[in-house]
PDB file of C-alpha atoms and ligand atoms in Angstrom:
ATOM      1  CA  UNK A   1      21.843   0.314  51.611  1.00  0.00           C
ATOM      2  CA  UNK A   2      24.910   0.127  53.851  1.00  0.00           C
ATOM      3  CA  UNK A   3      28.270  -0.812  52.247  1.00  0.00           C
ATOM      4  CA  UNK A   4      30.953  -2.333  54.223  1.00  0.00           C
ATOM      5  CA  UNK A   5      34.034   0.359  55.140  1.00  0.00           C
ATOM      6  CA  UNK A   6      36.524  -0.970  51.855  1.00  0.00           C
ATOM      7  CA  UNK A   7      34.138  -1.242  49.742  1.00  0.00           C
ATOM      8  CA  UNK A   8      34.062   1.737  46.697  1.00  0.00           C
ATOM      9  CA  UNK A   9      31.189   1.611  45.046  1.00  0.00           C
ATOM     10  CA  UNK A  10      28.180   4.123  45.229  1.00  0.00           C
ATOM     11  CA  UNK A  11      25.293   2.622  47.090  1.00  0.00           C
ATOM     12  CA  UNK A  12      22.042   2.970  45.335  1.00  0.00           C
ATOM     13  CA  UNK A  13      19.213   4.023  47.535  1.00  0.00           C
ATOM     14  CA  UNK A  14      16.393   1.198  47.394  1.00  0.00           C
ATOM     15  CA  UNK A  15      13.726   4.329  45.934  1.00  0.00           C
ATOM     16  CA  UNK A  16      16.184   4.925  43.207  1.00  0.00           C
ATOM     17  CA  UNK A  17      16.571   1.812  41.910  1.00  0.00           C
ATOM     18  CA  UNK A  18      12.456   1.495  42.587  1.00  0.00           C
ATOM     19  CA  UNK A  19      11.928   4.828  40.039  1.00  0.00           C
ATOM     20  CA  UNK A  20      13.984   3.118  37.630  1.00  0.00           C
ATOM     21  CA  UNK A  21      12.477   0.213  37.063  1.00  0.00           C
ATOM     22  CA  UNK A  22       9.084   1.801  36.784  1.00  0.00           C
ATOM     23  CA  UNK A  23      10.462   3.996  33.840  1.00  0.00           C
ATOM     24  CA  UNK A  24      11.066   0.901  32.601  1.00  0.00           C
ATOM     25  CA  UNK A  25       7.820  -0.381  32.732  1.00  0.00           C
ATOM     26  CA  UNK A  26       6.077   2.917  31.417  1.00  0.00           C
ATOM     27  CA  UNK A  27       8.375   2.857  27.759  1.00  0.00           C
ATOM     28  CA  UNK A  28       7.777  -0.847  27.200  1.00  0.00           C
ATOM     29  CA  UNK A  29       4.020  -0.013  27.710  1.00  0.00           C
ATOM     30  CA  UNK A  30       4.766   2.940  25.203  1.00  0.00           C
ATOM     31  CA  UNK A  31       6.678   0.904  22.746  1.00  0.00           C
ATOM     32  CA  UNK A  32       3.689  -0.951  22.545  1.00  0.00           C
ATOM     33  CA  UNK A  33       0.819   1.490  22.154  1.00  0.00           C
ATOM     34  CA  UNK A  34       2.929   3.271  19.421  1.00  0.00           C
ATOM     35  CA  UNK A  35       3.184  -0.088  16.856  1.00  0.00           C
ATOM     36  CA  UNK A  36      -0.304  -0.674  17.654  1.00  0.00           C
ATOM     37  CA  UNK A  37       0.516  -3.658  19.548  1.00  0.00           C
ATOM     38  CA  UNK A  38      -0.850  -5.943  16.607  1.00  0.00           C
ATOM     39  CA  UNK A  39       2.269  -8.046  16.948  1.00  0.00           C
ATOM     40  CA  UNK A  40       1.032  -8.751  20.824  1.00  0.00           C
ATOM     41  CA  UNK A  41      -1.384 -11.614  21.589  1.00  0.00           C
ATOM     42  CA  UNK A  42      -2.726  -9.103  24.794  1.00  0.00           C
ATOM     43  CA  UNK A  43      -6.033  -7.655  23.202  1.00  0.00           C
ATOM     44  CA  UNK A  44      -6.590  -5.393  26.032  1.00  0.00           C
ATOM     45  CA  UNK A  45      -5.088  -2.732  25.103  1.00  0.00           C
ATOM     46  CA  UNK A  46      -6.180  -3.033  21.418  1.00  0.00           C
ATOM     47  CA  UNK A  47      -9.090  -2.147  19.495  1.00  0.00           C
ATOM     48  CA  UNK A  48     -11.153  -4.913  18.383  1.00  0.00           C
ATOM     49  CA  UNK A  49     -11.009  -6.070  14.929  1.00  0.00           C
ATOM     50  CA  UNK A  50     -13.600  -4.287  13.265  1.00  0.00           C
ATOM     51  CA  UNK A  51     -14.513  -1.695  15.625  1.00  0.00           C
ATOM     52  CA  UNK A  52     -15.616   1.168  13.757  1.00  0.00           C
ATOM     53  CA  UNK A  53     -14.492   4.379  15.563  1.00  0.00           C
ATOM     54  CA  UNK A  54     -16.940   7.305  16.153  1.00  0.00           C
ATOM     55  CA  UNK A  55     -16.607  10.584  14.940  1.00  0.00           C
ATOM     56  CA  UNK A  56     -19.222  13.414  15.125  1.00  0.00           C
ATOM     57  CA  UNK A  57     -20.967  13.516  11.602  1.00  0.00           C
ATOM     58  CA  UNK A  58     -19.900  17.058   9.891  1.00  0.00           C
ATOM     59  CA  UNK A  59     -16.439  16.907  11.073  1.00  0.00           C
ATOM     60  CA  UNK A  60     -14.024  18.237   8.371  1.00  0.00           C
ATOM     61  CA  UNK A  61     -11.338  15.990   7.736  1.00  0.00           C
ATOM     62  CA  UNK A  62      -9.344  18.135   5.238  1.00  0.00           C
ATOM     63  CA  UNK A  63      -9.472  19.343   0.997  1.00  0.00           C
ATOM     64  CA  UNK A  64     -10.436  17.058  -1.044  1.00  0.00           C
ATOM     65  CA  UNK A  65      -7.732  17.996  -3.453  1.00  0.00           C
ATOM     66  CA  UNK A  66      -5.424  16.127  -0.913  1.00  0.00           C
ATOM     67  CA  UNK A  67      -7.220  12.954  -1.662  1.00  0.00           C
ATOM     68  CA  UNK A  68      -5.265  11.782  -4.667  1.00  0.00           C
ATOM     69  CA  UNK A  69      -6.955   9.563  -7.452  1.00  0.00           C
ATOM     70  CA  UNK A  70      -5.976   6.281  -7.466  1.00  0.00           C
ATOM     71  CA  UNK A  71      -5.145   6.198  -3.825  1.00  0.00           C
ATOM     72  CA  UNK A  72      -5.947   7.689  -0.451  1.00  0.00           C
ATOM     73  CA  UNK A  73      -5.029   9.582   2.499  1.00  0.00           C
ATOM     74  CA  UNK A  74      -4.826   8.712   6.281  1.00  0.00           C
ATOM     75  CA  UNK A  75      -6.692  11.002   8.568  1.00  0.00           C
ATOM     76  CA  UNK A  76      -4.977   9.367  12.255  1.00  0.00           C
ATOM     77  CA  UNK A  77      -6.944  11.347  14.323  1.00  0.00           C
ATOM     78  CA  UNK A  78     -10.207  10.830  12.900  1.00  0.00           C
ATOM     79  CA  UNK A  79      -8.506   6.803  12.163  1.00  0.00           C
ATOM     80  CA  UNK A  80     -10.425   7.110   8.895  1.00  0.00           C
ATOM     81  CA  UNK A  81      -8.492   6.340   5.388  1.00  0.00           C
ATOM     82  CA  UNK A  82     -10.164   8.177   2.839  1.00  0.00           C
ATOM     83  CA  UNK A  83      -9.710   6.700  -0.373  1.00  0.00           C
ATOM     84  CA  UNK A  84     -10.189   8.024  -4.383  1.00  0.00           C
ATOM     85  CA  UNK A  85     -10.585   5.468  -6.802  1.00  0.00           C
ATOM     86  CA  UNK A  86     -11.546   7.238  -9.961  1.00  0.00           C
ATOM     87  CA  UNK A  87     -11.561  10.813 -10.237  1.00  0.00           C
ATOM     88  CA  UNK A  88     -14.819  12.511  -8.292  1.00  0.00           C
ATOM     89  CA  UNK A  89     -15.179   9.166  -5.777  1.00  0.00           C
ATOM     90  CA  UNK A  90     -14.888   9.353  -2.474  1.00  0.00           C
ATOM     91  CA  UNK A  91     -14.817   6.316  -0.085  1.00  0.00           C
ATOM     92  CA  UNK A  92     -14.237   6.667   3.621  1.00  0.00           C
ATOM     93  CA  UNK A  93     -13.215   2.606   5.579  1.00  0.00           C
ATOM     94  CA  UNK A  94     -11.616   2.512   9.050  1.00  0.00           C
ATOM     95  CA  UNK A  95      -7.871   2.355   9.507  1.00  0.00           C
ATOM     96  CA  UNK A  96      -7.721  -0.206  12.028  1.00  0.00           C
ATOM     97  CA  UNK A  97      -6.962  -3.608  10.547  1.00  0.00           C
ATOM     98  CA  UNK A  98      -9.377  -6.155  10.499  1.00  0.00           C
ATOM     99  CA  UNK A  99      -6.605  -9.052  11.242  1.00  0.00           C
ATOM    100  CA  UNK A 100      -5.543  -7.676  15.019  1.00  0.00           C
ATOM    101  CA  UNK A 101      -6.389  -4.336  15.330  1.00  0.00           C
ATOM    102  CA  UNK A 102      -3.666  -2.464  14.166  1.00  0.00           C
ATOM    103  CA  UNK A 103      -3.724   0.762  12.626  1.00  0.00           C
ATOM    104  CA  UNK A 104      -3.249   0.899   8.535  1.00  0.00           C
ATOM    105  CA  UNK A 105      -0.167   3.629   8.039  1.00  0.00           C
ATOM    106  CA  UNK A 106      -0.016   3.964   4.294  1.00  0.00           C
ATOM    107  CA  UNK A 107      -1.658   3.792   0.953  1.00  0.00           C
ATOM    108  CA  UNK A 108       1.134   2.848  -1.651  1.00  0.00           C
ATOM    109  CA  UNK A 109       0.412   1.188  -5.241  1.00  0.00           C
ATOM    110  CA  UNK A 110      -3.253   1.641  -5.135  1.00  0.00           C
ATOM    111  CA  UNK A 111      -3.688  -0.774  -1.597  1.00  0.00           C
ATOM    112  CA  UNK A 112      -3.846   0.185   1.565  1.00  0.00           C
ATOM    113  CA  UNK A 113      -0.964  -0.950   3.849  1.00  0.00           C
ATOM    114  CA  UNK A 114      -1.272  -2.565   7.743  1.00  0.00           C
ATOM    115  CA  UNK A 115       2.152  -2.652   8.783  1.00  0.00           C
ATOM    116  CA  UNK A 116       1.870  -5.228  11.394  1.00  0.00           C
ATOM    117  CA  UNK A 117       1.099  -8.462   9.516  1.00  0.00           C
ATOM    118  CA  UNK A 118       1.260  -6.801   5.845  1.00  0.00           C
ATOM    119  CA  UNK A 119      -2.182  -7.353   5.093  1.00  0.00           C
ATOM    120  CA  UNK A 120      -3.203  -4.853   2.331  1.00  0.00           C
ATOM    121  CA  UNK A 121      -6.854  -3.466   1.320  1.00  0.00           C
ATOM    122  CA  UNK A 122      -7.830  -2.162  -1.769  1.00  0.00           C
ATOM    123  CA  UNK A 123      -9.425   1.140  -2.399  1.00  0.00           C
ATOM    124  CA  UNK A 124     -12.798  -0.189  -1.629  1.00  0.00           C
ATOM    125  CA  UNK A 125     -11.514  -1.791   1.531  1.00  0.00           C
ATOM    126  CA  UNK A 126     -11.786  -5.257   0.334  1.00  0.00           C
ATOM    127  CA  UNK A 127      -8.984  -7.474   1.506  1.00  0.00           C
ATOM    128  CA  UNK A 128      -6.001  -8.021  -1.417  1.00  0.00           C
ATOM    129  CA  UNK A 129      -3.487  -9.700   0.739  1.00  0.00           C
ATOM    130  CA  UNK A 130      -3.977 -11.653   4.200  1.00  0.00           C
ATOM    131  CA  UNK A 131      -3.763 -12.534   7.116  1.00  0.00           C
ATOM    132  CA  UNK A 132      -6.368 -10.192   7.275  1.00  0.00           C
ATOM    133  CA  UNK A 133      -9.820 -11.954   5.991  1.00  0.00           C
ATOM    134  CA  UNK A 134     -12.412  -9.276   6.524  1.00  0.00           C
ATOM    135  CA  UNK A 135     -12.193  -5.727   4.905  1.00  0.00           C
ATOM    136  CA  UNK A 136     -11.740  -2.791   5.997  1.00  0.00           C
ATOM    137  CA  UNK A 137     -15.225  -1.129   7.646  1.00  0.00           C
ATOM    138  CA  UNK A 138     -16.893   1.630   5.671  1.00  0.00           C
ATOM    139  CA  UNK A 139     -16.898   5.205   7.078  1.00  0.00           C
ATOM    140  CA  UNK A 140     -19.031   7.562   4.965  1.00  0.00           C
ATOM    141  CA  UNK A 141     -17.933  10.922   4.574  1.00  0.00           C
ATOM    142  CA  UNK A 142     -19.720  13.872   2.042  1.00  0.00           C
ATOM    143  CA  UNK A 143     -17.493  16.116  -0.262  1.00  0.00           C
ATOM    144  CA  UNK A 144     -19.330  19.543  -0.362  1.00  0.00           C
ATOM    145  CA  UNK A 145     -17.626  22.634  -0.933  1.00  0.00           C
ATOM    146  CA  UNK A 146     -13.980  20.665  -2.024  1.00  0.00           C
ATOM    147  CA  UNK A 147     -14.270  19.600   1.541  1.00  0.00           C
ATOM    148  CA  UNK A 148     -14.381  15.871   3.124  1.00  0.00           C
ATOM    149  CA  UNK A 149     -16.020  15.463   6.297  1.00  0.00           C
ATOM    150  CA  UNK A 150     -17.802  12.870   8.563  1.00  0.00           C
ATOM    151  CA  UNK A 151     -21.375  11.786   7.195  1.00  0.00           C
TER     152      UNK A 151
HETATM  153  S1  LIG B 201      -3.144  -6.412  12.351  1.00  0.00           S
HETATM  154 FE1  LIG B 201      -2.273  -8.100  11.286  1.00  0.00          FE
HETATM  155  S2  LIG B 201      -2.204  -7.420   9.261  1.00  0.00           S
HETATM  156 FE2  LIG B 201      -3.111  -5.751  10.297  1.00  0.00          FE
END
């Protein structure tokens, strides 16, 4: 970019500017992969409503002292939700939301929370609030040993 002789300002080269934009580009697409992109009607980046990840049976997800009774705990790598309703049960549902495809990021007040659209499971996985309409998939696990893992 040429500049005529008077003028001050600091020309910009063209690949500059280029680099810039394309930063740009690459934290919206971030900003978007890290809500889940549930509020997004673009799918293709998304999981599918009801998708049930995979996980190789036998894989330990953690104590099951950390399971509290009454509520559950999020395993986000594994996206499982392992959940306690009475003392000594163990159920294991999906965390991604059966409304969009979000991902589920809490269990508060004995429901499991999607923090896109507010629909909230109970322990089980059955639906308590909407828009969701389907619950939340089952994902056995086993508790041997005061362990949880994959069935
Ligand atoms: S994706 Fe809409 S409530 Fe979960």
């Amino acid at each position: 970019m040429t500049l005529p002789e008077n003028d001050t300002r600091t020309p910009v080269p063209a690949v500059a500017r280029r680099a810039v934009l394309a930063g740009a580009g690459v934290a919206a697409v971030g900003a978007v992969a890290a809500c889940g992109g549930g509020a997004t009607t673009d799918d293709t980046e998304q999981q599918q409503a009801g998708d049930v990840p995979q996980g190789a049976p036998g894989t330990v997800l953690g104590p099951a002292s950390e399971v509290p009774v009454g509520g559950g705990k999020i395993y986000s790598e594994a996206q499982i939700v392992v959940t306690q309703p009475a003392a000594g049960q163990f159920t294991g549902l999906s965390t991604i939301c059966t409304h969009a495809g979000c991902t589920v990021n809490a269990v508060a007040d004995g429901a499991i929370v999607c923090p896109c659209h507010q629909s909230r499971f109970g322990l089980d996985g059955a639906v308590v609030q909407g828009p969701a309409t389907q619950p939340l998939p089952q994902r056995p696990v086993t508790v041997a040993d005061g362990s949880i893992a994959l069935a």
